[in-house]
Each structure stands twice: as C-alpha cells, then as structure tokens.
Coordinates of N, CA and C and ligand atoms in Angstrom, one line a residue:
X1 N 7.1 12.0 9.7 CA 5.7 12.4 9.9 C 4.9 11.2 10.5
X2 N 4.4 11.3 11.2 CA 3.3 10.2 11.8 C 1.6 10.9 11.4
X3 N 1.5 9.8 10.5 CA -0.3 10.0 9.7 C -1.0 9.0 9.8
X4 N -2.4 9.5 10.3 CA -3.4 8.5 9.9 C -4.2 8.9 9.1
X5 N -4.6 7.7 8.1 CA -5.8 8.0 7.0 C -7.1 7.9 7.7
X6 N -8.2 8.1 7.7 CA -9.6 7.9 8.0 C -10.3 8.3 6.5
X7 N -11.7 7.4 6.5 CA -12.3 7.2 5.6 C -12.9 6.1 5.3
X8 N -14.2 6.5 4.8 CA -15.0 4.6 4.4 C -14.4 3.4 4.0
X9 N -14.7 2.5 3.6 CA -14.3 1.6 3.2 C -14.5 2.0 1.8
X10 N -13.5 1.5 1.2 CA -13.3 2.3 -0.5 C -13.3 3.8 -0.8
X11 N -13.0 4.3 0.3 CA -12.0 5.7 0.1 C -11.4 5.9 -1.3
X12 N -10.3 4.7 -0.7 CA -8.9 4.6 -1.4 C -7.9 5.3 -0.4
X13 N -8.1 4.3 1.1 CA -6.9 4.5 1.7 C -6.0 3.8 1.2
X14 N -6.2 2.4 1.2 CA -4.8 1.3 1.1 C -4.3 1.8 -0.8
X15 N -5.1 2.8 -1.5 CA -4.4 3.1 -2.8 C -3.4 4.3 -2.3
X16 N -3.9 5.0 -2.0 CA -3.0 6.4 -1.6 C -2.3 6.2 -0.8
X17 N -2.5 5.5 0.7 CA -1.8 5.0 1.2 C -0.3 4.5 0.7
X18 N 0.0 3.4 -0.4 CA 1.0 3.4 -1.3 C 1.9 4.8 -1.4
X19 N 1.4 5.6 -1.7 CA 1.6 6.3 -2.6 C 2.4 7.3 -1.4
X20 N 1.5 7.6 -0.3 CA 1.8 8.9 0.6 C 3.4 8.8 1.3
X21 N 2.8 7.0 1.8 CA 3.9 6.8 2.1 C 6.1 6.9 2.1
X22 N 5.2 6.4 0.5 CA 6.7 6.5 -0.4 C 7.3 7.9 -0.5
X23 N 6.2 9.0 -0.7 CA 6.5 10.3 -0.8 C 7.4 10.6 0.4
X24 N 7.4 10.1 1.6 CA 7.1 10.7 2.8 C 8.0 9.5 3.3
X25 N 8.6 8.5 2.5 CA 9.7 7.5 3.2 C 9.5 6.9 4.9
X26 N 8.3 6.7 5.0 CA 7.3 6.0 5.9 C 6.7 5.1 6.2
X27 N 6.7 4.0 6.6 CA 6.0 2.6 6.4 C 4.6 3.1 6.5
X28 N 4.0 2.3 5.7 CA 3.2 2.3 5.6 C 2.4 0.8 6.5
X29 N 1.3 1.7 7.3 CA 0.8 0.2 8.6 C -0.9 0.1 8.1
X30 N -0.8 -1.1 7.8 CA -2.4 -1.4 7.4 C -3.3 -2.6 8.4
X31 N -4.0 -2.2 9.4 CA -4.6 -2.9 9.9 C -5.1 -4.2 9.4
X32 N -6.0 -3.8 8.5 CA -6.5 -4.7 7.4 C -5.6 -5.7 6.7
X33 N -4.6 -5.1 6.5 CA -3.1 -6.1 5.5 C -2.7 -7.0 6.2
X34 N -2.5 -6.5 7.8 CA -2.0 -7.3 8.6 C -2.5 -8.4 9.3
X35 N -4.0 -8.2 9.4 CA -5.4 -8.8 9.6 C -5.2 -10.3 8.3
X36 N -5.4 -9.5 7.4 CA -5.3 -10.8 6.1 C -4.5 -11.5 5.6
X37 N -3.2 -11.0 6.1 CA -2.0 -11.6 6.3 C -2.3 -13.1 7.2
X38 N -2.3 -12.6 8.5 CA -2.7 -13.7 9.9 C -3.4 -14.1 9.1
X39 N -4.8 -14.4 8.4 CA -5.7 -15.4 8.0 C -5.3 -16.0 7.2
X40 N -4.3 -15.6 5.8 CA -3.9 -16.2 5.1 C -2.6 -17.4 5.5
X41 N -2.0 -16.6 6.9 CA -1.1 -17.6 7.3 C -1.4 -19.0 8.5
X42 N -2.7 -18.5 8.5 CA -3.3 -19.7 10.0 C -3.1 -19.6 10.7
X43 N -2.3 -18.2 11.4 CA -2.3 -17.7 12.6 C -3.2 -17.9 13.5
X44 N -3.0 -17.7 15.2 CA -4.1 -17.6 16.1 C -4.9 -16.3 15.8
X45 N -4.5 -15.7 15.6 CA -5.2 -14.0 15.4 C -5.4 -14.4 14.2
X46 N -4.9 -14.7 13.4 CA -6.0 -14.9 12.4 C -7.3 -15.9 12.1
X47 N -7.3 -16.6 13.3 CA -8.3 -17.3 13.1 C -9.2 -16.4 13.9
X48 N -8.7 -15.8 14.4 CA -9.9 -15.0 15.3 C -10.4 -13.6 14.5
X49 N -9.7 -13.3 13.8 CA -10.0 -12.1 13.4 C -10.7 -12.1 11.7
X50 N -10.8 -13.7 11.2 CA -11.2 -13.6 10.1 C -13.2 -14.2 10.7
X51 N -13.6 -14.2 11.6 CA -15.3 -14.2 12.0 C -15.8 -12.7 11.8
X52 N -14.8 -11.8 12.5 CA -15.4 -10.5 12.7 C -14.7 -10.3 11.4
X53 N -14.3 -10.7 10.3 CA -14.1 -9.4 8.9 C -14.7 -10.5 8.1
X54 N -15.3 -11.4 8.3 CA -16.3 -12.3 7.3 C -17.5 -11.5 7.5
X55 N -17.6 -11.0 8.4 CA -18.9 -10.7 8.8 C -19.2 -9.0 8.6
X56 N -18.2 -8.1 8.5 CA -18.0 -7.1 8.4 C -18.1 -6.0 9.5
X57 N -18.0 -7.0 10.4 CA -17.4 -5.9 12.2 C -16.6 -6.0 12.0
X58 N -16.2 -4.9 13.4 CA -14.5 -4.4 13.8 C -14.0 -5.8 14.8
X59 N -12.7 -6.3 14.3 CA -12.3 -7.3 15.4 C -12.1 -6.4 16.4
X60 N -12.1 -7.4 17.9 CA -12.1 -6.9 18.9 C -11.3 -5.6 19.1
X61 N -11.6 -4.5 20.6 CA -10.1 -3.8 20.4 C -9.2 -4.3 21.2
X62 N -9.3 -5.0 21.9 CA -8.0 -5.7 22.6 C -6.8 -6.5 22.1
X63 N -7.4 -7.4 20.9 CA -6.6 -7.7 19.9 C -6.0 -6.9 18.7
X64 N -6.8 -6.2 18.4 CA -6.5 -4.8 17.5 C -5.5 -4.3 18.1
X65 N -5.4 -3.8 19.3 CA -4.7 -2.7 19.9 C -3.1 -3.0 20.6
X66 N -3.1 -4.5 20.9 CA -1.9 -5.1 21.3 C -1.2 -5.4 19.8
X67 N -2.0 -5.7 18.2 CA -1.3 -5.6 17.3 C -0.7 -4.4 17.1
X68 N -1.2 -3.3 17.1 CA -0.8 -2.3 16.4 C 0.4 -1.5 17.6
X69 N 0.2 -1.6 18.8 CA 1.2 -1.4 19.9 C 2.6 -2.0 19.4
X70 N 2.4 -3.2 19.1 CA 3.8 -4.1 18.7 C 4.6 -4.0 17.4
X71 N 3.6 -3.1 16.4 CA 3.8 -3.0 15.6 C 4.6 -1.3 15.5
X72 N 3.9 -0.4 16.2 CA 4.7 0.7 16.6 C 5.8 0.7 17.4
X73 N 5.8 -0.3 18.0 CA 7.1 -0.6 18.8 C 8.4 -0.9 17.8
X74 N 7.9 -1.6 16.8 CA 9.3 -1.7 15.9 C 10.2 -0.4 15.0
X75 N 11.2 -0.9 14.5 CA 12.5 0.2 14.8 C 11.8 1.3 14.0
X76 N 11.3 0.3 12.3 CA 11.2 1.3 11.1 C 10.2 2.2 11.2
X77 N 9.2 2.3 12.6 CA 8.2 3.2 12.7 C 8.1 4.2 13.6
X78 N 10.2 4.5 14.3 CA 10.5 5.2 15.0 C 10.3 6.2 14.5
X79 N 10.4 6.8 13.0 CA 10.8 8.2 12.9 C 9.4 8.4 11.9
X80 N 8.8 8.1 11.9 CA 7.6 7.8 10.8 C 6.7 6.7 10.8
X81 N 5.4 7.1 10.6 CA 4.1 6.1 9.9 C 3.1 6.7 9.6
X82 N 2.7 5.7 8.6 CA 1.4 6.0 8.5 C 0.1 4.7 8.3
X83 N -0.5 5.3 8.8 CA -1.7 4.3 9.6 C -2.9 4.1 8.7
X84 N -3.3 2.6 8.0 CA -4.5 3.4 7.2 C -5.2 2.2 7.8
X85 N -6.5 2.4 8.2 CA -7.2 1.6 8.8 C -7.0 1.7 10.4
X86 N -6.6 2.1 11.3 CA -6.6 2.4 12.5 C -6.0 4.0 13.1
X87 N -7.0 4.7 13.8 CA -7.9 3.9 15.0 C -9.6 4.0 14.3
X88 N -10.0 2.7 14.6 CA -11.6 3.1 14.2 C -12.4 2.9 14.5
X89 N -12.4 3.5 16.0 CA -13.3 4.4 16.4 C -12.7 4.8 18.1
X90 N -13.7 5.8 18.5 CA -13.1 6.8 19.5 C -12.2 5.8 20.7
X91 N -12.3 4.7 21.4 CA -11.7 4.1 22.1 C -9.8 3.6 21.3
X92 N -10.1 3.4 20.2 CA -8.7 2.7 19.6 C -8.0 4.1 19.1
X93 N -9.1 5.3 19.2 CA -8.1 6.4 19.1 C -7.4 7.1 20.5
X94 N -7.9 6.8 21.4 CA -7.6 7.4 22.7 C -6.1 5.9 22.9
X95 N -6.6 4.8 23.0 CA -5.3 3.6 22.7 C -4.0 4.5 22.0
X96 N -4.3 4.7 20.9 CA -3.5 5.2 20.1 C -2.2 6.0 20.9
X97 N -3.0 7.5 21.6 CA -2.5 8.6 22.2 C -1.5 7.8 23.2
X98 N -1.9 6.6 24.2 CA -1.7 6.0 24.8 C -0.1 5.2 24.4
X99 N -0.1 4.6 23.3 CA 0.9 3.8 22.4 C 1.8 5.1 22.5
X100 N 1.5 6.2 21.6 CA 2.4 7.4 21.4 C 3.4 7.7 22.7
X101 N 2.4 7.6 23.7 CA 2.9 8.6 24.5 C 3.6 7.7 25.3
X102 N 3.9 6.4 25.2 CA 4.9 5.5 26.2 C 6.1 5.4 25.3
X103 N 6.0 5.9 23.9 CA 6.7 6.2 22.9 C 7.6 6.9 23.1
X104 N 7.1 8.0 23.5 CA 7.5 9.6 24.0 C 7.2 10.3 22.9
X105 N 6.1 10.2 22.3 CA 5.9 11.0 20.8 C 4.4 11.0 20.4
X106 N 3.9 11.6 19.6 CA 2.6 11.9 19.4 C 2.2 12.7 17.9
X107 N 1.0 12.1 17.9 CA 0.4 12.1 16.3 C 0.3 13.6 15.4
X108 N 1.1 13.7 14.2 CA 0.8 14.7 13.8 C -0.8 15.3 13.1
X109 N -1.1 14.7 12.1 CA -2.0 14.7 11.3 C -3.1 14.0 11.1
X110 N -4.2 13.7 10.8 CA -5.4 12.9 10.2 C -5.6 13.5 8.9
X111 N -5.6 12.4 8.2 CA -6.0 13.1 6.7 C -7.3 12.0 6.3
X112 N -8.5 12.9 5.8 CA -9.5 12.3 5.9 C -10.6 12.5 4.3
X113 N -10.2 11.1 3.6 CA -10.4 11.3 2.6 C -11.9 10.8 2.0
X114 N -12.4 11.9 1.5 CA -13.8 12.2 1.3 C -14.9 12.0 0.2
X115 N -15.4 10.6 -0.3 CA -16.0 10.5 -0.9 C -17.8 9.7 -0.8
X116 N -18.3 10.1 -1.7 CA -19.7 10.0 -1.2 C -20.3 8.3 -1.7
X117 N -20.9 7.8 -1.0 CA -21.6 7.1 -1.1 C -21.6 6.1 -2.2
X118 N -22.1 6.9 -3.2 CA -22.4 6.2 -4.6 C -21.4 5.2 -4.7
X119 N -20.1 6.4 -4.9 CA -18.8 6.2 -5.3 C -18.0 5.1 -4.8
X120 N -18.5 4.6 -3.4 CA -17.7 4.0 -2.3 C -18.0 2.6 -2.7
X121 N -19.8 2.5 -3.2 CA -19.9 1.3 -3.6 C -19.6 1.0 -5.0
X122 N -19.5 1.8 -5.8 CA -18.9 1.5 -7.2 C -17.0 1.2 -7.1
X123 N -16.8 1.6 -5.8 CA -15.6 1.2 -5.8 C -15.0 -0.1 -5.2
X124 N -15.7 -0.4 -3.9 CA -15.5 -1.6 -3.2 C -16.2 -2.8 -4.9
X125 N -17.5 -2.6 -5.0 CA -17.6 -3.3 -6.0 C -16.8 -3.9 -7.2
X126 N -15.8 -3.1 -7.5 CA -14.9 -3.8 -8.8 C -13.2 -4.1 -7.8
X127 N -13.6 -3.4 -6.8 CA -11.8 -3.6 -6.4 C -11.3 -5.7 -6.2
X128 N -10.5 -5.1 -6.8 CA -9.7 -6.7 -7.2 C -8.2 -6.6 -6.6
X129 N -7.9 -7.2 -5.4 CA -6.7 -7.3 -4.8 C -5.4 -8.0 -5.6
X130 N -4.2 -7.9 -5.3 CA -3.3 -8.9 -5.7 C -2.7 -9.6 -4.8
X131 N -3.0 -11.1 -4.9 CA -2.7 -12.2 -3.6 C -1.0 -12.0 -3.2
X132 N 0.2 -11.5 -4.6 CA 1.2 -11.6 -4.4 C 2.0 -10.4 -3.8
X133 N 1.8 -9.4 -4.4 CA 2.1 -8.4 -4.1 C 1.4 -7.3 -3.5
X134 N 0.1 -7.4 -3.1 CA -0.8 -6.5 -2.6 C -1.2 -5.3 -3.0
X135 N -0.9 -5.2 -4.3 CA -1.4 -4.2 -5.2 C -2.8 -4.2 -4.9
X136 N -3.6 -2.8 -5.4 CA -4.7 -2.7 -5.0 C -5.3 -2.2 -6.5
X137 N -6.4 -3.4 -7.2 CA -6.5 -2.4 -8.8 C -8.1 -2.1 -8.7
X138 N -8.7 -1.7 -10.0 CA -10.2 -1.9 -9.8 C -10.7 -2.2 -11.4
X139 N -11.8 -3.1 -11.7 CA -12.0 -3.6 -13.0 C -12.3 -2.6 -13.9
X140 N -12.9 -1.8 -13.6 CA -13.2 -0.5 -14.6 C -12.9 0.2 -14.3
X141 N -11.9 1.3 -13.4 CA -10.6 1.9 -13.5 C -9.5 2.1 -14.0
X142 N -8.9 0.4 -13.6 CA -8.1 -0.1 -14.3 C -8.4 -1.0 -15.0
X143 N -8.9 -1.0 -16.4 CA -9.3 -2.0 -17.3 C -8.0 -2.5 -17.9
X144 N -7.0 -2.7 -17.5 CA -6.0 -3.9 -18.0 C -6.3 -5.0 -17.3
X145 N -6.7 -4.9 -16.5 CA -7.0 -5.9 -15.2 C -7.9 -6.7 -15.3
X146 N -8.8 -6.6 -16.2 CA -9.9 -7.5 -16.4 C -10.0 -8.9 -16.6
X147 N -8.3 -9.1 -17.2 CA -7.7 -10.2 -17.5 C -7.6 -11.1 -16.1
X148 N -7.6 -10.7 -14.9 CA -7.2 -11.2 -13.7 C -5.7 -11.1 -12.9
X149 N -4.7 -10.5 -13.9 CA -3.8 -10.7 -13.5 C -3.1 -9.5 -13.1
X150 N -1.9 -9.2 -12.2 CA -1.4 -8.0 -11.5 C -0.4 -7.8 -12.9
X151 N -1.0 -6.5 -13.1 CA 0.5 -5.8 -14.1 C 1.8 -5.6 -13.7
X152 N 1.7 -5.9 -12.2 CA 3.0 -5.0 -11.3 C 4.1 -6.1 -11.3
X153 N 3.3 -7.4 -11.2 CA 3.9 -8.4 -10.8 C 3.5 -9.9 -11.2
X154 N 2.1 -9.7 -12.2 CA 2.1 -11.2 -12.8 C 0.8 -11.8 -12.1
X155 N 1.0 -11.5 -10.3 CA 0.5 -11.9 -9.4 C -1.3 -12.5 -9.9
X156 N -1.9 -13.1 -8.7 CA -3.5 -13.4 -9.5 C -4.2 -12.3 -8.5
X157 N -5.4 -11.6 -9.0 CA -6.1 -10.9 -8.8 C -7.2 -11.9 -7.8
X158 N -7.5 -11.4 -6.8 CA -8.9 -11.7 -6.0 C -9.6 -10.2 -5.6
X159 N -11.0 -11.1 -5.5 CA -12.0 -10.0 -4.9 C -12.1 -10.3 -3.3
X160 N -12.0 -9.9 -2.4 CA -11.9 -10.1 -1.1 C -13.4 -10.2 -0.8
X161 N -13.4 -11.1 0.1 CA -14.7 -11.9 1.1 C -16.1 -10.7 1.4
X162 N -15.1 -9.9 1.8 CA -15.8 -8.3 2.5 C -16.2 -7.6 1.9
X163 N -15.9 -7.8 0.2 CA -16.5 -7.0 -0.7 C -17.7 -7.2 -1.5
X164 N -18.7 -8.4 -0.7 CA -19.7 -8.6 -1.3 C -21.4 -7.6 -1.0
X165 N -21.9 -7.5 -1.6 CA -22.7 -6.4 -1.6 C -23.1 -6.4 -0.2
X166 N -23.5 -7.7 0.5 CA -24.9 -7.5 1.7 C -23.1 -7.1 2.6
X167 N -22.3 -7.5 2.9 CA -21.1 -7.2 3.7 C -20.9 -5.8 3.6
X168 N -20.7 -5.0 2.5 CA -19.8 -3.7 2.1 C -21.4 -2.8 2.8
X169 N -22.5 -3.0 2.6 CA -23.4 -2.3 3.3 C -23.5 -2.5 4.8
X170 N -23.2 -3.2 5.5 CA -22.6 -3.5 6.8 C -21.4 -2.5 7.8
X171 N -20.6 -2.6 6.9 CA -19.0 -2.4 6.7 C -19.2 -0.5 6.5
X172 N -20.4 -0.4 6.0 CA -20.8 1.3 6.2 C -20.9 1.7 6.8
X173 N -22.5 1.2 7.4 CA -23.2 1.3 8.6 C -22.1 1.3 9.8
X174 N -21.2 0.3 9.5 CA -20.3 0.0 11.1 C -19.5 1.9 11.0
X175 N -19.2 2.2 9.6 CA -18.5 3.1 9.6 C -19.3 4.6 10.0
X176 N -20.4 4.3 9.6 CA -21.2 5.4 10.2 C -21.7 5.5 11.9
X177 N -21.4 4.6 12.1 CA -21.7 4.1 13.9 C -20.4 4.5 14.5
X178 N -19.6 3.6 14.2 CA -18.0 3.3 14.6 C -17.0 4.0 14.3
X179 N -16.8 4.4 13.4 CA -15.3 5.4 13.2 C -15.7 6.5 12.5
X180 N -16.7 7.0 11.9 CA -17.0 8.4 11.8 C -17.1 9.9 12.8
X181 N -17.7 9.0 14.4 CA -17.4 10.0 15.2 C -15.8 10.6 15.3
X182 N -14.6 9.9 14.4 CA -13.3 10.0 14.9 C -13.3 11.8 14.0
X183 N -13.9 11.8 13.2 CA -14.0 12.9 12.6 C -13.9 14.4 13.4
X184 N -14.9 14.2 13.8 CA -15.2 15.3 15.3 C -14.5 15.2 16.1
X185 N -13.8 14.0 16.6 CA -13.0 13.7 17.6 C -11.5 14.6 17.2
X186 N -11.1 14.7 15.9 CA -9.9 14.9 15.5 C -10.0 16.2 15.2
X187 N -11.2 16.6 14.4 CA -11.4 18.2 14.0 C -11.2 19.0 15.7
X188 N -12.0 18.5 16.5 CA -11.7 19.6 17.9 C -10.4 19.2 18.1
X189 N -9.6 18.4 18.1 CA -8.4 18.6 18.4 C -7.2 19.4 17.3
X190 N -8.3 19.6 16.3 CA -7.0 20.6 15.3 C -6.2 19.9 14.6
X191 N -6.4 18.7 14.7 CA -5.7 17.5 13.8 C -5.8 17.0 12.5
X192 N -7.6 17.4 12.3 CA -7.8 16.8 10.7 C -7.6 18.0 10.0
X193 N -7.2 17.2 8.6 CA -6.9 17.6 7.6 C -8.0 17.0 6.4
X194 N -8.7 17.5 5.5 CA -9.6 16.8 4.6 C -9.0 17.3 3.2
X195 N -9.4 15.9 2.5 CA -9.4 16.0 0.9 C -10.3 15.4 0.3
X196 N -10.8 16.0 -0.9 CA -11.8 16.0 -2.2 C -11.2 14.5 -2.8
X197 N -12.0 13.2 -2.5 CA -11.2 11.6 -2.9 C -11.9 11.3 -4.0
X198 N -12.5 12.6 -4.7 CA -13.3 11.9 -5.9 C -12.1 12.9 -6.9
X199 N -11.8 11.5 -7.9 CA -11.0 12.0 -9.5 C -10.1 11.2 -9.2
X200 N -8.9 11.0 -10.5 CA -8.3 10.1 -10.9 C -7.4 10.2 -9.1
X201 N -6.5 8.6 -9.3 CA -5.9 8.3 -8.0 C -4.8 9.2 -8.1
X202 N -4.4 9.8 -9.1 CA -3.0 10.6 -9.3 C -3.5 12.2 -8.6
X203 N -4.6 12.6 -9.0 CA -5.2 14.3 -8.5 C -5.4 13.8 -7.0
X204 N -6.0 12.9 -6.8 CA -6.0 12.8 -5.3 C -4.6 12.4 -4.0
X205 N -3.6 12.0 -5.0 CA -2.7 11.9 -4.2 C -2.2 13.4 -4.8
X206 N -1.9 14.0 -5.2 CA -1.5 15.3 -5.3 C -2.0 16.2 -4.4
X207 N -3.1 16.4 -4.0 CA -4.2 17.0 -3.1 C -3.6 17.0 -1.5
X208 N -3.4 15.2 -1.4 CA -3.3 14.9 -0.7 C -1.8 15.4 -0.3
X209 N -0.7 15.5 -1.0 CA 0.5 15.6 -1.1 C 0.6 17.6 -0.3
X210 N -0.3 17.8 -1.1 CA -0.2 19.3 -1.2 C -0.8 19.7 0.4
X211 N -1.8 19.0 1.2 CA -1.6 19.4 2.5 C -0.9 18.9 3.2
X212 N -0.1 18.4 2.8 CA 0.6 17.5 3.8 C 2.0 18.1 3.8
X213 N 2.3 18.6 3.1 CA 3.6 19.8 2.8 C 3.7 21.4 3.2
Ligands
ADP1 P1 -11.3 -1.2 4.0 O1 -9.9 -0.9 3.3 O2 -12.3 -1.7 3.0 O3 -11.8 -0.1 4.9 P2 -9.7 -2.8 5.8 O4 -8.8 -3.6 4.9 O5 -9.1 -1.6 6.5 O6 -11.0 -2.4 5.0 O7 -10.3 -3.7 6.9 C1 -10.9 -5.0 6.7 C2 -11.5 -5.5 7.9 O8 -10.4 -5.7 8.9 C3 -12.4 -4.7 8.7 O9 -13.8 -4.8 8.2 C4 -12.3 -5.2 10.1 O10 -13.0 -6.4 10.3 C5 -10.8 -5.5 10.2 N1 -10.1 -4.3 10.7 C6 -9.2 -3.5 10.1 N2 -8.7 -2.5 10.9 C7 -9.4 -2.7 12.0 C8 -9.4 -1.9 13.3 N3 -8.6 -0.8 13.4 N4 -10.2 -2.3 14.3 C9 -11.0 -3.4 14.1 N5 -11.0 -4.1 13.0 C10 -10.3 -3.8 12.0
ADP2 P1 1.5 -13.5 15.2 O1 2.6 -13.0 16.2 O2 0.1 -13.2 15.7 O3 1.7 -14.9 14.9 P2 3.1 -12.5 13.1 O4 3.7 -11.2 13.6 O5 3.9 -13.7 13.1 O6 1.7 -12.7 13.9 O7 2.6 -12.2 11.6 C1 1.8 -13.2 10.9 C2 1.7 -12.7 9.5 O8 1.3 -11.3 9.5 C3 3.0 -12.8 8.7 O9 2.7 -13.4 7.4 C4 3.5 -11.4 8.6 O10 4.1 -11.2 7.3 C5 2.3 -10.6 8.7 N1 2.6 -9.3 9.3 C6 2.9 -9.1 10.6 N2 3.1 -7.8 10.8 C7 2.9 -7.2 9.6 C8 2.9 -5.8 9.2 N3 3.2 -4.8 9.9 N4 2.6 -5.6 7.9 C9 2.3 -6.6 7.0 N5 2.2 -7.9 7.4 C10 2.5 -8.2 8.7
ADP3 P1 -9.9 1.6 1.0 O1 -8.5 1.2 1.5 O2 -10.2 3.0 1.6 O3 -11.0 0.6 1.4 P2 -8.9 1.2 -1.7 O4 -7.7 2.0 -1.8 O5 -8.8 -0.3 -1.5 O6 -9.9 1.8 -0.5 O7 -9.8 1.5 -3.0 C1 -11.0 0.9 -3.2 C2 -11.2 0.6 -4.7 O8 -11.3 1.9 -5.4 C3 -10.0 -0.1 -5.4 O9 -10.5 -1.0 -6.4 C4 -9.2 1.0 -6.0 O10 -8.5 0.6 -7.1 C5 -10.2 2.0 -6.4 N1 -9.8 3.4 -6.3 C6 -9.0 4.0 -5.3 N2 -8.8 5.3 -5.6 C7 -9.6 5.6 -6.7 C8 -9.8 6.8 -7.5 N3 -9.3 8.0 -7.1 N4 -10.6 6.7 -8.6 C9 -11.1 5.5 -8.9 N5 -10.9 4.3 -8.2 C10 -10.2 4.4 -7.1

C-alpha cells in the first residue's frame, strides 16, 4: 500500500502513523522525523531546516523534495509506504506524482485525519516526545508519563521547540494556507479517504484500519 496521512498538526499522524504502518508492514516516512533527526545530528540540512521549523514554516520545497525523492528511492519503500507529514501543500503534491511516476508507480490513498481545533491545541500542548526511541506520548492522555520518562524504553521525554503556544498557532495558520487545499486537491482526484480523529488512539486506529481494508 502506498499512504499518505494529511492533517493539522496534532492530528495524531506520527501516533497512528506507528500503528498503520505496522498493520500494513510498511515503513513508515516522516518528514518531520527526518527533519529532527538532521538537526539533532548537525547535518547540513539540518542546519537549514531547523530556522524554518523554529519558526514554524514549511522548509523549503526544494530541499523537502530531493529528501523525500531519495528516500523513496530506497529498497524498503519499493513495495510500500506510508507518508505522514508530506506532501504539504499542492506543489510537493504534484512533486510527489512526479517521484511515483519515474518509479513506475503511483499513490494509492490519502487518509485524512479529522480533528477540530480545540483539540489540536490541547494536544500539541501536552505532547512530550521520546529523544530515544521516538515514541510519541501526551501528559494527560498518558498520565504515566508525567514522570518524564518513555515507558517503552526508559528514554527521556522532551517537549519539542514547535510546540510552544505563539509557534503551534503559526503552524495552523501555515496549515490552513498551505496544506489544507491538498484536501480538495485529493477529494477531486478520488483519493481521500477521511476519519473521525477524536477518541481514544486505539478507536481511531481501528477506524482508520477499517477504511483502509
Ligand atoms: P506535526 O507532526 O506537528 O504536524 P511535523 O513533525 O510533521 O509536525 O513537522 C515539523 C516541522 O518540520 C514543520 O513545521 C516544518 O517546518 C517541517 N516539515 C515537515 N514536513 C515538511 C514538509 N513536507 N515540507 C516542509 N516542511 C516540513
Ligand atoms: P544527509 O545525507 O543530509 O547528511 P543522512 O541521510 O545522512 O542526511 O541522515 C542524517 C540523519 O537523518 C541520520 O541520523 C539518519 O538516521 C536520519 N535519517 C535519514 N533518513 C531517515 C529516515 N528515512 N527516517 C528516519 N531518519 C532518517
Ligand atoms: P501529529 O503527528 O499529527 O502532529 P501526534 O501523533 O504527534 O500528531 O499527536 C499529537 C499529540 O496528541 C501527542 O501528544 C499524542 O500523544 C496525542 N494524541 C494522538 N492521538 C490521540 C488521541 N486519539 N487521543 C488523545 N491524544 C492523542
């Protein structure tokens, strides 16, 4: 299956994401991961791409697009992926088609996970990453977590840069400007697929499970 996720920021792509993927024995490709990776490692791209996610723009698409090209090009995303965080918005989706098609292959689905407002900021607000293993938790969701530390793996819990209030209202706006038209873009092509992203992470990967089958 070749999937992309679309949806705000604090959906709960990169949670379901986990989840879809495994189902579906598919790497799972996270723009964002990959992004924070390079910054964490001192990369050249990461030095470039951590101004525009301090700030809560899209890094460029030229750099975006040569990552994620190279990254489709590798073996384990011959027969499968899934995408959470790209394309976003209508140019890095037409790229996309482009990548596919020198591929010789092309996108099945968009699944576009749907929650309102309120919710997006009560969720970016508590989400607490894990530096080790990249688990994704949230402090009052998952109230084991309050302690700071990853259950999965020990790992230490951070709040990412981008999840500060004046940022995450930014990081909307961009999404309301920037990758929301992909919506309409994907519905006329008969491609999306939508799901209900409010309730526990388990009913929404179920949901999600159930159109995707
Ligand atoms: P979230 O999960 O909250 O939506 P991500 O982890 O997907 O956030 O992305 C974090 C940041 O990384 C974005 O704000 C942006 O700066 C950068 N980024 C991720 N994916 C892309 C992309 N496809 N194009 C441009 N920038 C991106
Ligand atoms: P560059 O070629 O720009 O130096 P690399 O490919 O060497 O970037 O990757 C730099 C960092 O990004 C490494 O820590 C690597 O683990 C991470 N990385 C690269 N590709 C991925 C990916 N698809 N998923 C997760 N992390 C990745
Ligand atoms: P995105 O990748 O779309 O930005 P995340 O998967 O990082 O979203 O989720 C954002 C925050 O919301 C995280 O703290 C995560 O633990 C939490 N979260 C995700 N799905 C749910 C859910 N169904 N109910 C409650 N909290 C959730």
């Amino acid at each position: 299956m070749r999937l992309v996720l679309v949806g705000p920021p604090g959906a709960g792509k990169g949670t379901q994401a986990e989840f879809i993927a495994d189902r579906f024995t598919i790497p799972k490709i996270s723009t964002g991961d990959i992004f924070r990776a390079n910054v964490s490692g001192g990369t050249e791209l990461g030095k470039l791409a951590k101004q525009y996610m301090d700030a809560g723009d899209l890094v460029p698409d030229k750099v975006t697009i040569a990552m994620v090209r190279d990254r489709l090009g590798e073996p384990d995303a011959a027969a499968g992926f899934l995408l959470d965080g790209f394309p976003r918005n209508v140019a890095q989706a037409y790229e996309l088609d482009s990548i596919l098609g020198d591929l010789g292959t092309s996108l099945d689905v968009v699944l576009e996970l749907q929650v309102d407002n309120e919710e997006v900021v009560r969720r970016l607000s508590g989400r607490r990453t894990c530096r080790k293993c990249g688990h994704i938790w949230h402090v009052e969701y998952d109230s084991t977590q309050a302690d700071g530390v990853c259950d999965k793996c020990g790992g230490e819990l951070y709040q990412r840069d981008d999840d500060q209030a004046e940022t995450v209202r930014h990081r909307l706006d961009v999404y309301a400007e920037q990758t929301s038209p992909l919506i309409e873009f994907y519905t006329n092509r008969s491609q999306l697929v939508v799901v209900d992203a409010i309730g526990t992470v388990e009913d929404v990967t179920e949901r999600a499970i159930r159109v995707l089958t």
